[in-house]
Structures are given as C-alpha cells and as structure tokens.
Amino acid sequence: EVQLSESGGNLVQPGGSLRLSCAASGFTFTNFAMSWVRQAPGKGLEWVAGMSISGATTIYAASVKGRFTVSRDNSKNTLYLQMNSLRAEDTAVYYCAKDSFPSITTDSRFDHWGQGALVTVSS
Amino acid sequence: DIQLTQSPSSLSASVGDRVTITCRASRSITSHLHWYQKKPGKAPNLLIFATSSLQSGVPSRFSGSGSGTDFALTISSLHPEDFATYYCQQSYTSPLTFGQGTKVEIK
C-alpha cells in the first residue's frame, strides 16, 4: 500500500524558515517524480514545487520561487521542502503528492497524496 | 500560466441526481486535464486522468470529457459519499495549475 507521511509543520514567524519532510513507502520511490501541493485556509489547491526522480529537474510556482527548495533523498525514500522567508500567505496545509511518471511531464497527475502538514506563519 | 476556471463554484444536488462540472482553460491544453475529489480534512483523490480515463478503484458513475479548452466531469447518479469539492488540474505546461474548485452540497 502506498503511504506518504508529511512531518515538520509548525507555527513560524514571518521571515522564518521551516523544513517539511515526506516519508514514502509501499512503492519504488526512485521511479516517480514527487510534488508539493498546498491548500490555504478556505482556498483551493495550489501546486508549489515538483522534482524528477534524480532531482535533475525541479520546478517551482512563481509564488515560492527563490524562497522554497524541494529536494529528495532516494536512499531514505524521503521528499523535503525547505521554506525560507516565510510570509503570512504561505499559511496552508502542505501535501506531498506522488506523480504517475518519473518526471514532471505533460501527463503528470497525482495518484497518491499524504494527509498533509499544517504550516502557520504568524507573529 | 494557464488559468483553469470551473463552473459552477458550488451547486446543490440530491442523491441520485446527474451532476456536471465544467473546467475551461485559458488556452488549449489538448487532453492534459485531470480531476480530483477533495473532502475536508482528507487528502485529494484522483478520479479521472487525461480527460476521460478512470483512475483505478474509482466508481464508474464518474466520467470525464472534453478537449482543447473545455472539459467536463459528470457524476451520473450522485451518491451520499460524493458530496465534496472537485478540482480540475492541467499538466500541459508548467507551472501545473488547478481550478478554483466546485463544491457539491446536499440539497
């Protein structure tokens, strides 16, 4: 059974940093691209960042580019999201999502998701 | 970026009703359109991929159609567990984008 488990969510002050982790199991992690998707309170889904199997390709939404960094440790079956210079508008539940393909492609869709990690940016 | 606009933003329906939600792209995305169901406090669930292909394990009352800029998700006969918010997502180009969501509520 595919399982994705996010951790690291917390309350952080504006301008602060936080790192989310997503532990994956039940599938061959090294065969699939992974992404982070977030949902702000009362809002819809927003794709944040994605990474190919080797990490050679990483793509970011304009709203987080230059502040967030996605990475993966294939030896630990874990995806990360380093979030710096956090803003109030980054407050959201962050989901880790498994792609159906090894890279972010024109067919990319998310066939499994974690339960989410809450990040609150507030003073 | 490609914008996806869903209609309606919300709807009220009864168990057994046929429901159709539309998703319009700001430019052609050929068939690179997928649909998700989202319930409060739960992870999103992939329903339909590549416009009309049913994801494994998803009931056949869900179907998708369209091409180019106009797409639709249809639930042929609404079940109690189908009351949720539905999102479309395009993968034609980066950044990947979602529609704003359509909330299906009980009448």
mmCIF file of C-alpha atoms in Angstrom:
data_model
loop_
_atom_site.group_PDB
_atom_site.id
_atom_site.type_symbol
_atom_site.label_atom_id
_atom_site.label_comp_id
_atom_site.label_asym_id
_atom_site.label_seq_id
_atom_site.Cartn_x
_atom_site.Cartn_y
_atom_site.Cartn_z
ATOM 1 C CA GLU A 1 0.000 0.000 0.000
ATOM 2 C CA VAL A 2 1.349 3.404 -0.979
ATOM 3 C CA GLN A 3 1.835 5.654 2.017
ATOM 4 C CA LEU A 4 3.036 9.243 2.188
ATOM 5 C CA SER A 5 3.530 10.841 5.568
ATOM 6 C CA GLU A 6 4.355 14.520 5.976
ATOM 7 C CA SER A 7 6.005 15.972 9.051
ATOM 8 C CA GLY A 8 7.581 19.227 10.165
ATOM 9 C CA GLY A 9 4.559 21.510 10.074
ATOM 10 C CA ASN A 10 4.550 24.184 12.753
ATOM 11 C CA LEU A 11 3.842 27.770 13.729
ATOM 12 C CA VAL A 12 6.592 30.084 12.487
ATOM 13 C CA GLN A 13 7.063 33.839 12.470
ATOM 14 C CA PRO A 14 7.086 35.869 9.259
ATOM 15 C CA GLY A 15 10.559 35.779 7.744
ATOM 16 C CA GLY A 16 11.314 32.464 9.398
ATOM 17 C CA SER A 17 12.221 29.070 7.973
ATOM 18 C CA LEU A 18 10.810 25.576 8.168
ATOM 19 C CA ARG A 19 11.583 22.226 6.560
ATOM 20 C CA LEU A 20 8.875 19.729 5.721
ATOM 21 C CA SER A 21 9.577 16.043 5.191
ATOM 22 C CA CYS A 22 7.542 13.407 3.381
ATOM 23 C CA ALA A 23 8.345 9.772 4.107
ATOM 24 C CA ALA A 24 7.271 7.423 1.333
ATOM 25 C CA SER A 25 6.612 3.688 1.450
ATOM 26 C CA GLY A 26 4.770 0.988 -0.447
ATOM 27 C CA PHE A 27 6.204 1.841 -3.862
ATOM 28 C CA THR A 28 9.561 2.274 -5.579
ATOM 29 C CA PHE A 29 10.295 5.871 -4.630
ATOM 30 C CA THR A 30 13.134 6.160 -7.129
ATOM 31 C CA ASN A 31 10.750 5.540 -10.054
ATOM 32 C CA PHE A 32 8.431 8.524 -9.602
ATOM 33 C CA ALA A 33 8.539 12.290 -9.588
ATOM 34 C CA MET A 34 7.151 13.973 -6.488
ATOM 35 C CA SER A 35 5.487 17.302 -5.810
ATOM 36 C CA TRP A 36 4.274 19.546 -3.029
ATOM 37 C CA VAL A 37 0.749 20.981 -3.239
ATOM 38 C CA ARG A 38 -0.772 23.322 -0.674
ATOM 39 C CA GLN A 39 -4.199 24.480 0.390
ATOM 40 C CA ALA A 40 -4.569 27.750 2.267
ATOM 41 C CA PRO A 41 -7.485 28.033 4.711
ATOM 42 C CA GLY A 42 -10.749 28.293 2.797
ATOM 43 C CA LYS A 43 -8.936 28.260 -0.541
ATOM 44 C CA GLY A 44 -8.295 25.801 -3.345
ATOM 45 C CA LEU A 45 -5.349 23.618 -4.220
ATOM 46 C CA GLU A 46 -2.097 25.237 -5.380
ATOM 47 C CA TRP A 47 0.828 23.295 -6.842
ATOM 48 C CA VAL A 48 4.031 24.521 -5.182
ATOM 49 C CA ALA A 49 7.005 22.554 -6.494
ATOM 50 C CA GLY A 50 7.985 19.310 -8.149
ATOM 51 C CA MET A 51 11.075 17.195 -8.636
ATOM 52 C CA SER A 52 12.022 14.413 -11.043
ATOM 53 C CA ILE A 53 13.378 11.071 -9.884
ATOM 54 C CA SER A 54 17.026 12.091 -9.957
ATOM 55 C CA GLY A 55 16.483 15.628 -8.832
ATOM 56 C CA ALA A 56 17.862 16.871 -12.131
ATOM 57 C CA THR A 57 14.622 18.715 -12.821
ATOM 58 C CA THR A 58 12.944 20.891 -10.246
ATOM 59 C CA ILE A 59 10.109 23.262 -10.990
ATOM 60 C CA TYR A 60 8.533 25.893 -8.763
ATOM 61 C CA ALA A 61 5.440 28.028 -8.702
ATOM 62 C CA ALA A 62 6.224 31.723 -9.138
ATOM 63 C CA SER A 63 4.810 32.424 -5.674
ATOM 64 C CA VAL A 64 7.585 30.427 -3.967
ATOM 65 C CA LYS A 65 10.484 30.525 -6.431
ATOM 66 C CA GLY A 66 13.659 31.744 -4.752
ATOM 67 C CA ARG A 67 12.276 31.090 -1.258
ATOM 68 C CA PHE A 68 11.419 27.374 -1.292
ATOM 69 C CA THR A 69 13.668 24.467 -2.249
ATOM 70 C CA VAL A 70 12.468 20.945 -2.974
ATOM 71 C CA SER A 71 14.858 18.036 -2.591
ATOM 72 C CA ARG A 72 14.765 14.281 -2.175
ATOM 73 C CA ASP A 73 16.912 11.611 -0.552
ATOM 74 C CA ASN A 74 16.301 8.462 -2.560
ATOM 75 C CA SER A 75 18.284 6.378 -0.046
ATOM 76 C CA LYS A 76 15.761 7.363 2.633
ATOM 77 C CA ASN A 77 12.639 7.427 0.417
ATOM 78 C CA THR A 78 12.026 10.963 1.603
ATOM 79 C CA LEU A 79 10.997 14.218 -0.071
ATOM 80 C CA TYR A 80 11.738 17.584 1.505
ATOM 81 C CA LEU A 81 10.569 21.161 1.204
ATOM 82 C CA GLN A 82 12.831 23.824 2.666
ATOM 83 C CA MET A 83 10.825 27.001 3.143
ATOM 84 C CA ASN A 84 12.641 30.272 3.799
ATOM 85 C CA SER A 85 11.486 33.886 4.109
ATOM 86 C CA LEU A 86 8.029 32.680 5.046
ATOM 87 C CA ARG A 87 5.065 35.009 4.652
ATOM 88 C CA ALA A 88 1.563 35.018 6.092
ATOM 89 C CA GLU A 89 0.235 33.964 2.686
ATOM 90 C CA ASP A 90 2.272 30.745 2.912
ATOM 91 C CA THR A 91 -0.043 29.574 5.696
ATOM 92 C CA ALA A 92 -1.563 26.343 4.414
ATOM 93 C CA VAL A 93 -1.781 22.602 4.670
ATOM 94 C CA TYR A 94 1.089 21.225 2.593
ATOM 95 C CA TYR A 95 0.557 17.917 0.836
ATOM 96 C CA CYS A 96 3.178 15.626 -0.567
ATOM 97 C CA ALA A 97 1.958 14.032 -3.814
ATOM 98 C CA LYS A 98 3.258 11.149 -5.914
ATOM 99 C CA ASP A 99 3.353 11.652 -9.667
ATOM 100 C CA SER A 100 2.410 8.892 -12.087
ATOM 101 C CA PHE A 101 5.662 9.403 -14.019
ATOM 102 C CA PRO A 102 9.409 9.702 -13.396
ATOM 103 C CA SER A 103 9.463 13.363 -14.319
ATOM 104 C CA ILE A 104 7.107 16.333 -14.415
ATOM 105 C CA THR A 105 5.538 15.785 -17.831
ATOM 106 C CA THR A 106 2.533 16.810 -19.869
ATOM 107 C CA ASP A 107 0.800 13.779 -18.374
ATOM 108 C CA SER A 108 1.702 14.484 -14.740
ATOM 109 C CA ARG A 109 -1.055 13.784 -12.280
ATOM 110 C CA PHE A 110 -1.017 12.863 -8.620
ATOM 111 C CA ASP A 111 -2.234 9.360 -7.869
ATOM 112 C CA HIS A 112 -1.378 9.298 -4.159
ATOM 113 C CA TRP A 113 -1.259 12.015 -1.532
ATOM 114 C CA GLY A 114 -0.216 12.352 2.075
ATOM 115 C CA GLN A 115 -2.546 13.608 4.783
ATOM 116 C CA GLY A 116 -0.862 16.991 4.911
ATOM 117 C CA ALA A 117 1.207 19.121 7.283
ATOM 118 C CA LEU A 118 -0.090 22.429 8.617
ATOM 119 C CA VAL A 119 2.207 25.415 8.334
ATOM 120 C CA THR A 120 1.084 28.587 10.061
ATOM 121 C CA VAL A 121 3.014 31.809 9.507
ATOM 122 C CA SER A 122 2.080 34.364 12.131
ATOM 123 C CA SER A 123 3.620 36.621 14.723
ATOM 124 C CA ASP B 1 0.445 30.420 -16.722
ATOM 125 C CA ILE B 2 -2.647 28.525 -17.801
ATOM 126 C CA GLN B 3 -5.730 29.544 -15.851
ATOM 127 C CA LEU B 4 -8.468 26.992 -15.206
ATOM 128 C CA THR B 5 -11.966 28.297 -14.479
ATOM 129 C CA GLN B 6 -14.527 25.901 -13.040
ATOM 130 C CA SER B 7 -18.278 26.340 -13.220
ATOM 131 C CA PRO B 8 -20.249 26.493 -11.109
ATOM 132 C CA SER B 9 -18.294 27.379 -7.967
ATOM 133 C CA SER B 10 -20.879 25.472 -5.964
ATOM 134 C CA LEU B 11 -24.046 23.535 -6.543
ATOM 135 C CA SER B 12 -26.767 21.861 -4.523
ATOM 136 C CA ALA B 13 -27.995 18.455 -5.618
ATOM 137 C CA SER B 14 -29.857 15.434 -4.333
ATOM 138 C CA VAL B 15 -28.821 11.816 -4.095
ATOM 139 C CA GLY B 16 -29.478 10.229 -7.467
ATOM 140 C CA ASP B 17 -29.057 13.451 -9.457
ATOM 141 C CA ARG B 18 -26.832 13.695 -12.502
ATOM 142 C CA VAL B 19 -24.211 16.393 -11.955
ATOM 143 C CA THR B 20 -21.881 18.046 -14.442
ATOM 144 C CA ILE B 21 -18.985 20.344 -13.562
ATOM 145 C CA THR B 22 -17.091 22.228 -16.245
ATOM 146 C CA CYS B 23 -13.499 23.396 -16.437
ATOM 147 C CA ARG B 24 -12.333 25.943 -19.013
ATOM 148 C CA ALA B 25 -8.665 26.532 -19.771
ATOM 149 C CA SER B 26 -7.262 29.923 -20.776
ATOM 150 C CA ARG B 27 -5.683 28.272 -23.829
ATOM 151 C CA SER B 28 -5.632 24.821 -25.364
ATOM 152 C CA ILE B 29 -4.312 22.057 -23.155
ATOM 153 C CA THR B 30 -5.292 19.314 -25.623
ATOM 154 C CA SER B 31 -6.277 16.401 -23.350
ATOM 155 C CA HIS B 32 -3.920 17.055 -20.410
ATOM 156 C CA LEU B 33 -6.646 17.569 -17.830
ATOM 157 C CA HIS B 34 -7.282 15.620 -14.634
ATOM 158 C CA TRP B 35 -9.968 15.656 -11.927
ATOM 159 C CA TYR B 36 -9.737 15.242 -8.149
ATOM 160 C CA GLN B 37 -12.203 14.909 -5.294
ATOM 161 C CA LYS B 38 -11.394 16.625 -2.006
ATOM 162 C CA LYS B 39 -13.191 16.210 1.311
ATOM 163 C CA PRO B 40 -12.487 18.386 4.373
ATOM 164 C CA GLY B 41 -9.552 17.103 6.379
ATOM 165 C CA LYS B 42 -8.747 14.447 3.801
ATOM 166 C CA ALA B 43 -6.190 14.171 1.034
ATOM 167 C CA PRO B 44 -7.339 14.793 -2.538
ATOM 168 C CA ASN B 45 -8.243 11.708 -4.554
ATOM 169 C CA LEU B 46 -7.535 11.332 -8.280
ATOM 170 C CA LEU B 47 -10.740 10.459 -10.154
ATOM 171 C CA ILE B 48 -10.073 10.983 -13.852
ATOM 172 C CA PHE B 49 -6.800 11.452 -15.750
ATOM 173 C CA ALA B 50 -6.087 12.547 -19.304
ATOM 174 C CA THR B 51 -9.606 13.972 -19.704
ATOM 175 C CA SER B 52 -11.555 10.726 -19.713
ATOM 176 C CA SER B 53 -9.594 7.817 -18.213
ATOM 177 C CA LEU B 54 -10.985 6.453 -14.967
ATOM 178 C CA GLN B 55 -8.402 6.035 -12.205
ATOM 179 C CA SER B 56 -8.217 2.517 -10.776
ATOM 180 C CA GLY B 57 -10.732 1.970 -7.977
ATOM 181 C CA VAL B 58 -12.941 4.936 -8.871
ATOM 182 C CA PRO B 59 -16.635 4.112 -9.407
ATOM 183 C CA SER B 60 -17.867 4.113 -12.985
ATOM 184 C CA ARG B 61 -20.513 6.766 -12.222
ATOM 185 C CA PHE B 62 -17.668 9.276 -12.648
ATOM 186 C CA SER B 63 -16.750 10.206 -16.210
ATOM 187 C CA GLY B 64 -14.818 12.930 -17.979
ATOM 188 C CA SER B 65 -14.988 14.518 -21.409
ATOM 189 C CA GLY B 66 -13.693 17.398 -23.482
ATOM 190 C CA SER B 67 -10.653 18.600 -25.376
ATOM 191 C CA GLY B 68 -8.779 21.785 -26.131
ATOM 192 C CA THR B 69 -10.114 24.353 -23.675
ATOM 193 C CA ASP B 70 -13.424 22.906 -22.482
ATOM 194 C CA PHE B 71 -13.779 19.919 -20.195
ATOM 195 C CA ALA B 72 -16.428 18.338 -18.007
ATOM 196 C CA LEU B 73 -16.702 15.954 -15.084
ATOM 197 C CA THR B 74 -20.018 14.124 -14.828
ATOM 198 C CA ILE B 75 -21.377 12.098 -11.939
ATOM 199 C CA SER B 76 -24.174 10.019 -13.430
ATOM 200 C CA SER B 77 -26.044 9.390 -10.184
ATOM 201 C CA LEU B 78 -24.939 11.205 -7.059
ATOM 202 C CA HIS B 79 -24.178 9.021 -4.030
ATOM 203 C CA PRO B 80 -24.040 10.350 -0.432
ATOM 204 C CA GLU B 81 -20.252 9.953 -0.374
ATOM 205 C CA ASP B 82 -19.875 12.170 -3.463
ATOM 206 C CA PHE B 83 -20.621 15.386 -1.601
ATOM 207 C CA ALA B 84 -17.227 17.059 -1.744
ATOM 208 C CA THR B 85 -15.220 19.667 -3.610
ATOM 209 C CA TYR B 86 -13.934 18.814 -7.082
ATOM 210 C CA TYR B 87 -10.845 20.260 -8.745
ATOM 211 C CA CYS B 88 -9.504 20.103 -12.268
ATOM 212 C CA GLN B 89 -5.727 20.226 -12.904
ATOM 213 C CA GLN B 90 -3.771 20.758 -16.112
ATOM 214 C CA SER B 91 -0.399 19.226 -16.881
ATOM 215 C CA TYR B 92 0.049 20.646 -20.387
ATOM 216 C CA THR B 93 2.669 23.097 -19.218
ATOM 217 C CA SER B 94 4.477 24.239 -16.091
ATOM 218 C CA PRO B 95 3.546 25.519 -13.661
ATOM 219 C CA LEU B 96 0.904 22.872 -13.093
ATOM 220 C CA THR B 97 -2.321 24.611 -12.155
ATOM 221 C CA PHE B 98 -5.653 23.740 -10.553
ATOM 222 C CA GLY B 99 -9.103 25.160 -10.999
ATOM 223 C CA GLN B 100 -10.620 27.044 -8.075
ATOM 224 C CA GLY B 101 -12.863 24.125 -7.145
ATOM 225 C CA THR B 102 -16.563 23.241 -7.297
ATOM 226 C CA LYS B 103 -18.297 22.378 -4.053
ATOM 227 C CA VAL B 104 -21.117 19.849 -4.386
ATOM 228 C CA GLU B 105 -23.529 20.181 -1.493
ATOM 229 C CA ILE B 106 -26.619 18.296 -0.412
ATOM 230 C CA LYS B 107 -29.908 19.918 -1.406
#
